[in-house]
PDB file of C-alpha atoms in Angstrom:
ATOM      1  CA  ASP A 786       0.000   0.000   0.000  1.00 51.00           C
ATOM      2  CA  ALA A 787       1.052   3.555  -0.634  1.00 51.00           C
ATOM      3  CA  LYS A 788       2.484   4.998   2.558  1.00 78.00           C
ATOM      4  CA  THR A 789       3.896   8.298   3.703  1.00 86.00           C
ATOM      5  CA  THR A 790       5.753   9.283   6.849  1.00 88.00           C
ATOM      6  CA  GLN A 791       5.349  12.704   8.401  1.00 93.00           C
ATOM      7  CA  PRO A 792       6.268  14.187  11.781  1.00 95.00           C
ATOM      8  CA  THR A 793       3.355  14.090  14.156  1.00 94.00           C
ATOM      9  CA  SER A 794       3.509  17.763  15.022  1.00 96.00           C
ATOM     10  CA  MET A 795       5.435  20.963  14.345  1.00 97.00           C
ATOM     11  CA  ASP A 796       5.401  24.507  15.615  1.00 97.00           C
ATOM     12  CA  CYS A 797       6.051  27.617  13.569  1.00 96.00           C
ATOM     13  CA  ALA A 798       6.202  31.293  14.483  1.00 97.00           C
ATOM     14  CA  GLU A 799       3.704  33.557  12.763  1.00 97.00           C
ATOM     15  CA  GLY A 800       5.231  35.232   9.726  1.00 96.00           C
ATOM     16  CA  ARG A 801       8.001  32.674   9.378  1.00 96.00           C
ATOM     17  CA  ALA A 802       8.204  29.956   6.761  1.00 97.00           C
ATOM     18  CA  ALA A 803       6.754  26.584   7.705  1.00 97.00           C
ATOM     19  CA  ASN A 804       8.581  23.641   6.143  1.00 97.00           C
ATOM     20  CA  LEU A 805       6.689  20.372   6.404  1.00 97.00           C
ATOM     21  CA  PRO A 806       8.619  17.245   5.380  1.00 96.00           C
ATOM     22  CA  CYS A 807       7.226  14.004   4.043  1.00 93.00           C
ATOM     23  CA  ASN A 808       8.872  10.703   3.178  1.00 91.00           C
ATOM     24  CA  HIS A 809       7.292   8.599   0.460  1.00 85.00           C
ATOM     25  CA  SER A 810       9.980   6.090  -0.431  1.00 83.00           C
ATOM     26  CA  THR A 811       7.542   3.604  -2.013  1.00 81.00           C
ATOM     27  CA  ILE A 812       6.088   6.047  -4.513  1.00 82.00           C
ATOM     28  CA  SER A 813       6.123   4.782  -8.078  1.00 80.00           C
ATOM     29  CA  GLY A 814       7.275   6.730 -11.085  1.00 78.00           C
ATOM     30  CA  ASN A 815       3.924   7.970 -12.282  1.00 80.00           C
ATOM     31  CA  GLU A 816       2.273   8.762  -8.966  1.00 83.00           C
ATOM     32  CA  TYR A 817       1.707  12.359  -7.989  1.00 86.00           C
ATOM     33  CA  VAL A 818       2.365  13.665  -4.491  1.00 89.00           C
ATOM     34  CA  TYR A 819      -0.591  15.558  -3.058  1.00 90.00           C
ATOM     35  CA  TRP A 820      -0.799  17.829  -0.057  1.00 93.00           C
ATOM     36  CA  TYR A 821      -4.014  18.557   1.785  1.00 93.00           C
ATOM     37  CA  ARG A 822      -4.762  20.272   5.036  1.00 95.00           C
ATOM     38  CA  GLN A 823      -7.639  19.930   7.422  1.00 93.00           C
ATOM     39  CA  ILE A 824      -8.754  22.571   9.825  1.00 91.00           C
ATOM     40  CA  HIS A 825     -10.670  21.238  12.780  1.00 82.00           C
ATOM     41  CA  SER A 826     -13.772  19.292  11.716  1.00 76.00           C
ATOM     42  CA  GLN A 827     -13.811  20.700   8.189  1.00 85.00           C
ATOM     43  CA  GLY A 828     -13.238  18.730   4.994  1.00 89.00           C
ATOM     44  CA  PRO A 829      -9.635  18.430   3.809  1.00 91.00           C
ATOM     45  CA  GLN A 830      -8.547  21.299   1.601  1.00 91.00           C
ATOM     46  CA  TYR A 831      -6.399  20.692  -1.452  1.00 89.00           C
ATOM     47  CA  ILE A 832      -3.138  22.644  -1.344  1.00 93.00           C
ATOM     48  CA  ILE A 833      -0.841  21.523  -4.120  1.00 93.00           C
ATOM     49  CA  HIS A 834       0.412  18.492  -6.013  1.00 91.00           C
ATOM     50  CA  GLY A 835       3.434  17.561  -8.091  1.00 91.00           C
ATOM     51  CA  LEU A 836       5.134  14.751  -9.957  1.00 90.00           C
ATOM     52  CA  LYS A 837       8.840  15.509 -10.058  1.00 88.00           C
ATOM     53  CA  ASN A 838       9.267  19.218 -10.647  1.00 86.00           C
ATOM     54  CA  ASN A 839       8.950  21.773  -7.910  1.00 93.00           C
ATOM     55  CA  GLU A 840       5.595  23.484  -7.888  1.00 94.00           C
ATOM     56  CA  THR A 841       4.295  26.785  -6.551  1.00 95.00           C
ATOM     57  CA  ASN A 842       0.833  28.247  -6.258  1.00 94.00           C
ATOM     58  CA  GLU A 843      -0.817  30.987  -4.250  1.00 93.00           C
ATOM     59  CA  MET A 844      -0.934  28.834  -1.155  1.00 93.00           C
ATOM     60  CA  ALA A 845       2.392  27.062  -0.999  1.00 96.00           C
ATOM     61  CA  SER A 846       5.468  25.653  -2.678  1.00 97.00           C
ATOM     62  CA  LEU A 847       6.264  21.987  -3.101  1.00 97.00           C
ATOM     63  CA  ILE A 848       9.834  20.776  -3.305  1.00 96.00           C
ATOM     64  CA  ILE A 849      10.294  17.170  -4.463  1.00 94.00           C
ATOM     65  CA  THR A 850      13.680  15.491  -4.214  1.00 93.00           C
ATOM     66  CA  GLU A 851      15.267  14.201  -7.383  1.00 91.00           C
ATOM     67  CA  ASP A 852      14.767  10.577  -6.335  1.00 90.00           C
ATOM     68  CA  ARG A 853      11.139  11.420  -5.452  1.00 89.00           C
ATOM     69  CA  LYS A 854      11.429   9.646  -2.128  1.00 89.00           C
ATOM     70  CA  SER A 855      10.575  12.752  -0.151  1.00 91.00           C
ATOM     71  CA  SER A 856       9.058  16.176  -0.474  1.00 93.00           C
ATOM     72  CA  THR A 857       8.643  19.368   1.524  1.00 96.00           C
ATOM     73  CA  LEU A 858       5.657  21.643   1.631  1.00 97.00           C
ATOM     74  CA  ILE A 859       6.592  25.247   2.252  1.00 98.00           C
ATOM     75  CA  LEU A 860       4.191  27.865   3.573  1.00 97.00           C
ATOM     76  CA  PRO A 861       6.296  30.977   2.997  1.00 96.00           C
ATOM     77  CA  HIS A 862       4.719  33.265   5.594  1.00 95.00           C
ATOM     78  CA  ALA A 863       2.663  31.229   8.031  1.00 96.00           C
ATOM     79  CA  THR A 864      -0.348  32.858   9.640  1.00 96.00           C
ATOM     80  CA  LEU A 865      -2.454  31.754  12.582  1.00 96.00           C
ATOM     81  CA  ARG A 866      -5.063  30.534  10.110  1.00 94.00           C
ATOM     82  CA  ASP A 867      -2.562  28.020   8.746  1.00 96.00           C
ATOM     83  CA  THR A 868      -2.847  26.027  11.964  1.00 97.00           C
ATOM     84  CA  ALA A 869      -4.147  22.677  10.746  1.00 96.00           C
ATOM     85  CA  VAL A 870      -3.285  19.046  10.130  1.00 95.00           C
ATOM     86  CA  TYR A 871      -1.301  18.693   6.910  1.00 96.00           C
ATOM     87  CA  TYR A 872      -1.465  15.458   4.952  1.00 92.00           C
ATOM     88  CA  CYS A 873       1.034  14.298   2.372  1.00 91.00           C
ATOM     89  CA  ILE A 874      -0.394  11.506   0.232  1.00 86.00           C
ATOM     90  CA  PHE A 875      -0.009   9.890  -3.108  1.00 78.00           C
ATOM     91  CA  LYS A 876      -2.742   8.470  -5.208  1.00 69.00           C
ATOM     92  CA  GLY A 877      -2.838   4.830  -6.056  1.00 60.00           C
ATOM     93  CA  ASP A 878      -6.298   3.479  -6.599  1.00 51.00           C
ATOM     94  CA  MET A 879      -7.473   5.700  -3.791  1.00 63.00           C
ATOM     95  CA  LEU A 880      -6.198   8.431  -1.586  1.00 69.00           C
ATOM     96  CA  THR A 881      -4.691   6.868   1.524  1.00 72.00           C
ATOM     97  CA  PHE A 882      -4.331   9.352   4.330  1.00 78.00           C
ATOM     98  CA  GLY A 883      -1.802   8.800   7.083  1.00 77.00           C
ATOM     99  CA  GLY A 884      -1.751  10.619  10.377  1.00 82.00           C
ATOM    100  CA  GLY A 885      -0.486  13.905   8.943  1.00 91.00           C
ATOM    101  CA  THR A 886       1.453  16.688  10.697  1.00 95.00           C
ATOM    102  CA  ARG A 887      -0.328  18.910  13.159  1.00 95.00           C
ATOM    103  CA  LEU A 888       1.108  22.368  12.469  1.00 97.00           C
ATOM    104  CA  MET A 889       0.666  24.925  15.204  1.00 97.00           C
ATOM    105  CA  VAL A 890       1.386  28.503  14.157  1.00 97.00           C
ATOM    106  CA  LYS A 891       2.108  30.624  17.201  1.00 96.00           C
ATOM    107  CA  PRO A 892       2.030  34.415  17.555  1.00 95.00           C
TER     108      PRO A 892
ATOM    109  CA  LYS B 145     -17.768  27.421  -9.499  1.00 65.00           C
ATOM    110  CA  ALA B 146     -19.658  25.921  -6.578  1.00 78.00           C
ATOM    111  CA  GLY B 147     -17.792  23.439  -4.414  1.00 92.00           C
ATOM    112  CA  VAL B 148     -18.770  19.993  -3.251  1.00 95.00           C
ATOM    113  CA  THR B 149     -21.924  20.066  -1.181  1.00 96.00           C
ATOM    114  CA  GLN B 150     -23.106  17.487   1.291  1.00 97.00           C
ATOM    115  CA  THR B 151     -26.435  17.096   2.998  1.00 97.00           C
ATOM    116  CA  PRO B 152     -27.338  16.945   5.729  1.00 97.00           C
ATOM    117  CA  ARG B 153     -24.493  18.562   7.638  1.00 95.00           C
ATOM    118  CA  TYR B 154     -25.475  16.989  10.952  1.00 96.00           C
ATOM    119  CA  LEU B 155     -27.486  13.902  11.740  1.00 96.00           C
ATOM    120  CA  ILE B 156     -28.414  11.999  14.878  1.00 97.00           C
ATOM    121  CA  LYS B 157     -29.637   8.425  14.636  1.00 97.00           C
ATOM    122  CA  THR B 158     -30.084   5.505  16.982  1.00 97.00           C
ATOM    123  CA  ARG B 159     -28.566   2.054  16.802  1.00 97.00           C
ATOM    124  CA  GLY B 160     -30.222  -0.222  14.265  1.00 97.00           C
ATOM    125  CA  GLN B 161     -31.516   2.581  12.084  1.00 97.00           C
ATOM    126  CA  GLN B 162     -30.305   3.266   8.576  1.00 97.00           C
ATOM    127  CA  VAL B 163     -29.096   6.529   7.099  1.00 98.00           C
ATOM    128  CA  THR B 164     -28.601   8.010   3.634  1.00 98.00           C
ATOM    129  CA  LEU B 165     -26.129  10.795   3.000  1.00 98.00           C
ATOM    130  CA  SER B 166     -25.997  12.871  -0.163  1.00 98.00           C
ATOM    131  CA  CYS B 167     -23.153  14.464  -2.092  1.00 98.00           C
ATOM    132  CA  SER B 168     -23.251  16.841  -5.044  1.00 97.00           C
ATOM    133  CA  PRO B 169     -19.884  17.070  -6.797  1.00 96.00           C
ATOM    134  CA  ILE B 170     -18.345  20.063  -8.488  1.00 94.00           C
ATOM    135  CA  SER B 171     -19.908  20.604 -11.886  1.00 93.00           C
ATOM    136  CA  GLY B 172     -18.065  18.548 -14.489  1.00 91.00           C
ATOM    137  CA  HIS B 173     -16.531  16.151 -11.982  1.00 92.00           C
ATOM    138  CA  ARG B 174     -17.508  12.564 -12.664  1.00 92.00           C
ATOM    139  CA  SER B 175     -15.640  10.829  -9.869  1.00 93.00           C
ATOM    140  CA  VAL B 176     -17.017  10.861  -6.342  1.00 95.00           C
ATOM    141  CA  SER B 177     -15.293   9.246  -3.371  1.00 94.00           C
ATOM    142  CA  TRP B 178     -16.488   8.761   0.173  1.00 96.00           C
ATOM    143  CA  TYR B 179     -14.398   8.728   3.346  1.00 94.00           C
ATOM    144  CA  GLN B 180     -15.069   8.114   7.008  1.00 95.00           C
ATOM    145  CA  GLN B 181     -13.153  10.086   9.585  1.00 92.00           C
ATOM    146  CA  THR B 182     -13.038   9.179  13.253  1.00 90.00           C
ATOM    147  CA  PRO B 183     -10.642  10.357  15.969  1.00 83.00           C
ATOM    148  CA  GLY B 184      -9.237   6.884  16.424  1.00 78.00           C
ATOM    149  CA  GLN B 185      -8.899   5.720  12.817  1.00 78.00           C
ATOM    150  CA  GLY B 186      -8.309   8.944  10.936  1.00 81.00           C
ATOM    151  CA  LEU B 187      -9.500   9.316   7.360  1.00 86.00           C
ATOM    152  CA  GLN B 188     -10.470   6.016   5.790  1.00 90.00           C
ATOM    153  CA  PHE B 189     -11.542   5.418   2.216  1.00 90.00           C
ATOM    154  CA  LEU B 190     -14.992   3.903   1.745  1.00 94.00           C
ATOM    155  CA  PHE B 191     -15.575   3.750  -2.016  1.00 92.00           C
ATOM    156  CA  GLU B 192     -15.288   5.626  -5.263  1.00 93.00           C
ATOM    157  CA  TYR B 193     -17.843   5.989  -8.028  1.00 95.00           C
ATOM    158  CA  PHE B 194     -17.243   6.988 -11.605  1.00 94.00           C
ATOM    159  CA  SER B 195     -19.936   7.223 -14.254  1.00 93.00           C
ATOM    160  CA  GLU B 196     -22.451   5.471 -12.012  1.00 94.00           C
ATOM    161  CA  THR B 197     -20.126   2.508 -11.385  1.00 95.00           C
ATOM    162  CA  GLN B 198     -18.236   1.650  -8.241  1.00 94.00           C
ATOM    163  CA  ARG B 199     -14.592   1.800  -9.238  1.00 90.00           C
ATOM    164  CA  ASN B 200     -12.840   1.156  -5.935  1.00 87.00           C
ATOM    165  CA  LYS B 201     -13.849  -0.027  -2.505  1.00 90.00           C
ATOM    166  CA  GLY B 202     -12.226   0.192   0.893  1.00 90.00           C
ATOM    167  CA  ASN B 203     -12.358  -2.300   3.738  1.00 89.00           C
ATOM    168  CA  PHE B 204     -15.786  -1.632   5.188  1.00 94.00           C
ATOM    169  CA  PRO B 205     -18.596  -4.106   5.856  1.00 96.00           C
ATOM    170  CA  GLY B 206     -21.492  -4.542   3.477  1.00 95.00           C
ATOM    171  CA  ARG B 207     -23.656  -2.324   5.676  1.00 97.00           C
ATOM    172  CA  PHE B 208     -21.950   0.547   3.892  1.00 97.00           C
ATOM    173  CA  SER B 209     -23.114   1.027   0.338  1.00 97.00           C
ATOM    174  CA  GLY B 210     -23.347   3.752  -2.212  1.00 97.00           C
ATOM    175  CA  ARG B 211     -24.519   4.713  -5.621  1.00 97.00           C
ATOM    176  CA  GLN B 212     -24.052   7.408  -8.190  1.00 97.00           C
ATOM    177  CA  PHE B 213     -26.637   8.944 -10.449  1.00 96.00           C
ATOM    178  CA  SER B 214     -26.367  10.043 -14.060  1.00 95.00           C
ATOM    179  CA  ASN B 215     -25.795  13.644 -12.969  1.00 94.00           C
ATOM    180  CA  SER B 216     -22.810  12.441 -10.887  1.00 95.00           C
ATOM    181  CA  ARG B 217     -24.560  13.110  -7.590  1.00 97.00           C
ATOM    182  CA  SER B 218     -23.862  10.335  -5.132  1.00 98.00           C
ATOM    183  CA  GLU B 219     -25.469   8.858  -2.059  1.00 98.00           C
ATOM    184  CA  MET B 220     -24.089   6.563   0.560  1.00 98.00           C
ATOM    185  CA  ASN B 221     -26.198   4.403   2.813  1.00 98.00           C
ATOM    186  CA  VAL B 222     -25.388   2.791   6.115  1.00 97.00           C
ATOM    187  CA  SER B 223     -27.792   0.176   7.371  1.00 96.00           C
ATOM    188  CA  THR B 224     -28.183  -1.243  10.873  1.00 97.00           C
ATOM    189  CA  LEU B 225     -26.222   1.589  12.442  1.00 97.00           C
ATOM    190  CA  GLU B 226     -23.758   0.837  15.211  1.00 97.00           C
ATOM    191  CA  LEU B 227     -22.313   3.200  17.808  1.00 96.00           C
ATOM    192  CA  GLY B 228     -18.959   2.943  16.065  1.00 95.00           C
ATOM    193  CA  ASP B 229     -20.412   4.425  12.902  1.00 96.00           C
ATOM    194  CA  SER B 230     -20.425   7.836  14.565  1.00 96.00           C
ATOM    195  CA  ALA B 231     -18.045   9.840  12.420  1.00 96.00           C
ATOM    196  CA  LEU B 232     -17.562  12.641   9.955  1.00 95.00           C
ATOM    197  CA  TYR B 233     -18.417  11.349   6.478  1.00 97.00           C
ATOM    198  CA  LEU B 234     -16.634  13.191   3.723  1.00 96.00           C
ATOM    199  CA  CYS B 235     -17.315  13.224   0.036  1.00 95.00           C
ATOM    200  CA  ALA B 236     -14.749  14.298  -2.536  1.00 94.00           C
ATOM    201  CA  SER B 237     -15.073  14.841  -6.256  1.00 93.00           C
ATOM    202  CA  SER B 238     -12.452  14.918  -8.937  1.00 88.00           C
ATOM    203  CA  ARG B 239     -12.067  15.230 -12.672  1.00 83.00           C
ATOM    204  CA  ASP B 240      -8.423  14.644 -13.448  1.00 75.00           C
ATOM    205  CA  GLN B 241      -5.871  15.260 -10.745  1.00 71.00           C
ATOM    206  CA  GLY B 242      -6.672  16.130  -7.182  1.00 76.00           C
ATOM    207  CA  GLN B 243      -9.757  15.632  -5.096  1.00 84.00           C
ATOM    208  CA  PHE B 244     -11.914  18.386  -3.685  1.00 89.00           C
ATOM    209  CA  PHE B 245     -13.691  17.677  -0.455  1.00 92.00           C
ATOM    210  CA  GLY B 246     -17.049  18.762   0.822  1.00 94.00           C
ATOM    211  CA  PRO B 247     -17.669  19.969   4.377  1.00 94.00           C
ATOM    212  CA  GLY B 248     -18.814  16.537   5.511  1.00 95.00           C
ATOM    213  CA  THR B 249     -21.809  15.123   7.315  1.00 96.00           C
ATOM    214  CA  ARG B 250     -21.339  14.553  11.018  1.00 96.00           C
ATOM    215  CA  LEU B 251     -23.281  11.458  12.013  1.00 97.00           C
ATOM    216  CA  THR B 252     -23.905  10.672  15.661  1.00 97.00           C
ATOM    217  CA  VAL B 253     -25.309   7.264  16.546  1.00 97.00           C
ATOM    218  CA  LEU B 254     -26.898   7.017  19.999  1.00 96.00           C
TER     219      LEU B 254
END
């Protein structure tokens, strides 16, 4: 089964960059890496996805290592509203969510 | 473009009853997936429908079923409710890459 490994929790100061790592050593060559976040009791929110090139959108940047075994989601200027659980997943037949990283942005 | 909508948002049932939850995907999205989220088990995949056909299924008992209509709207049904079925049920729709989630239906079984 597709599996990712993320730290259970992280803290970040407001206004600083939040760098969330993810290991996905079993990813296959044509599987995209997806990042979602979930704010308490709401549905997961899509953030960004990528295959092998780095990606950037209005929410975040995604850095994928050359061997594709890991990636980092970067929130360039974290705000209090970025406090959430962040999930790194890749899509096989279905999206398999792990435990995610609970990011706490502190003032 | 309107997002994924789910109805009802909150529901309270008693053990043994059955429940039907509804999901309207984003316009143009033909794939609809359902997930169950509980504090202990996290987000777990239930099933996916595409063009009115179940394409994938997770590891849930037969009490959990679903269907998709020609307009891509989907329903899931849980029969003979158990206390452990209390959860947030999430629906997500997709067209190509990425899934977009609805707000969920919070089901409480008493």
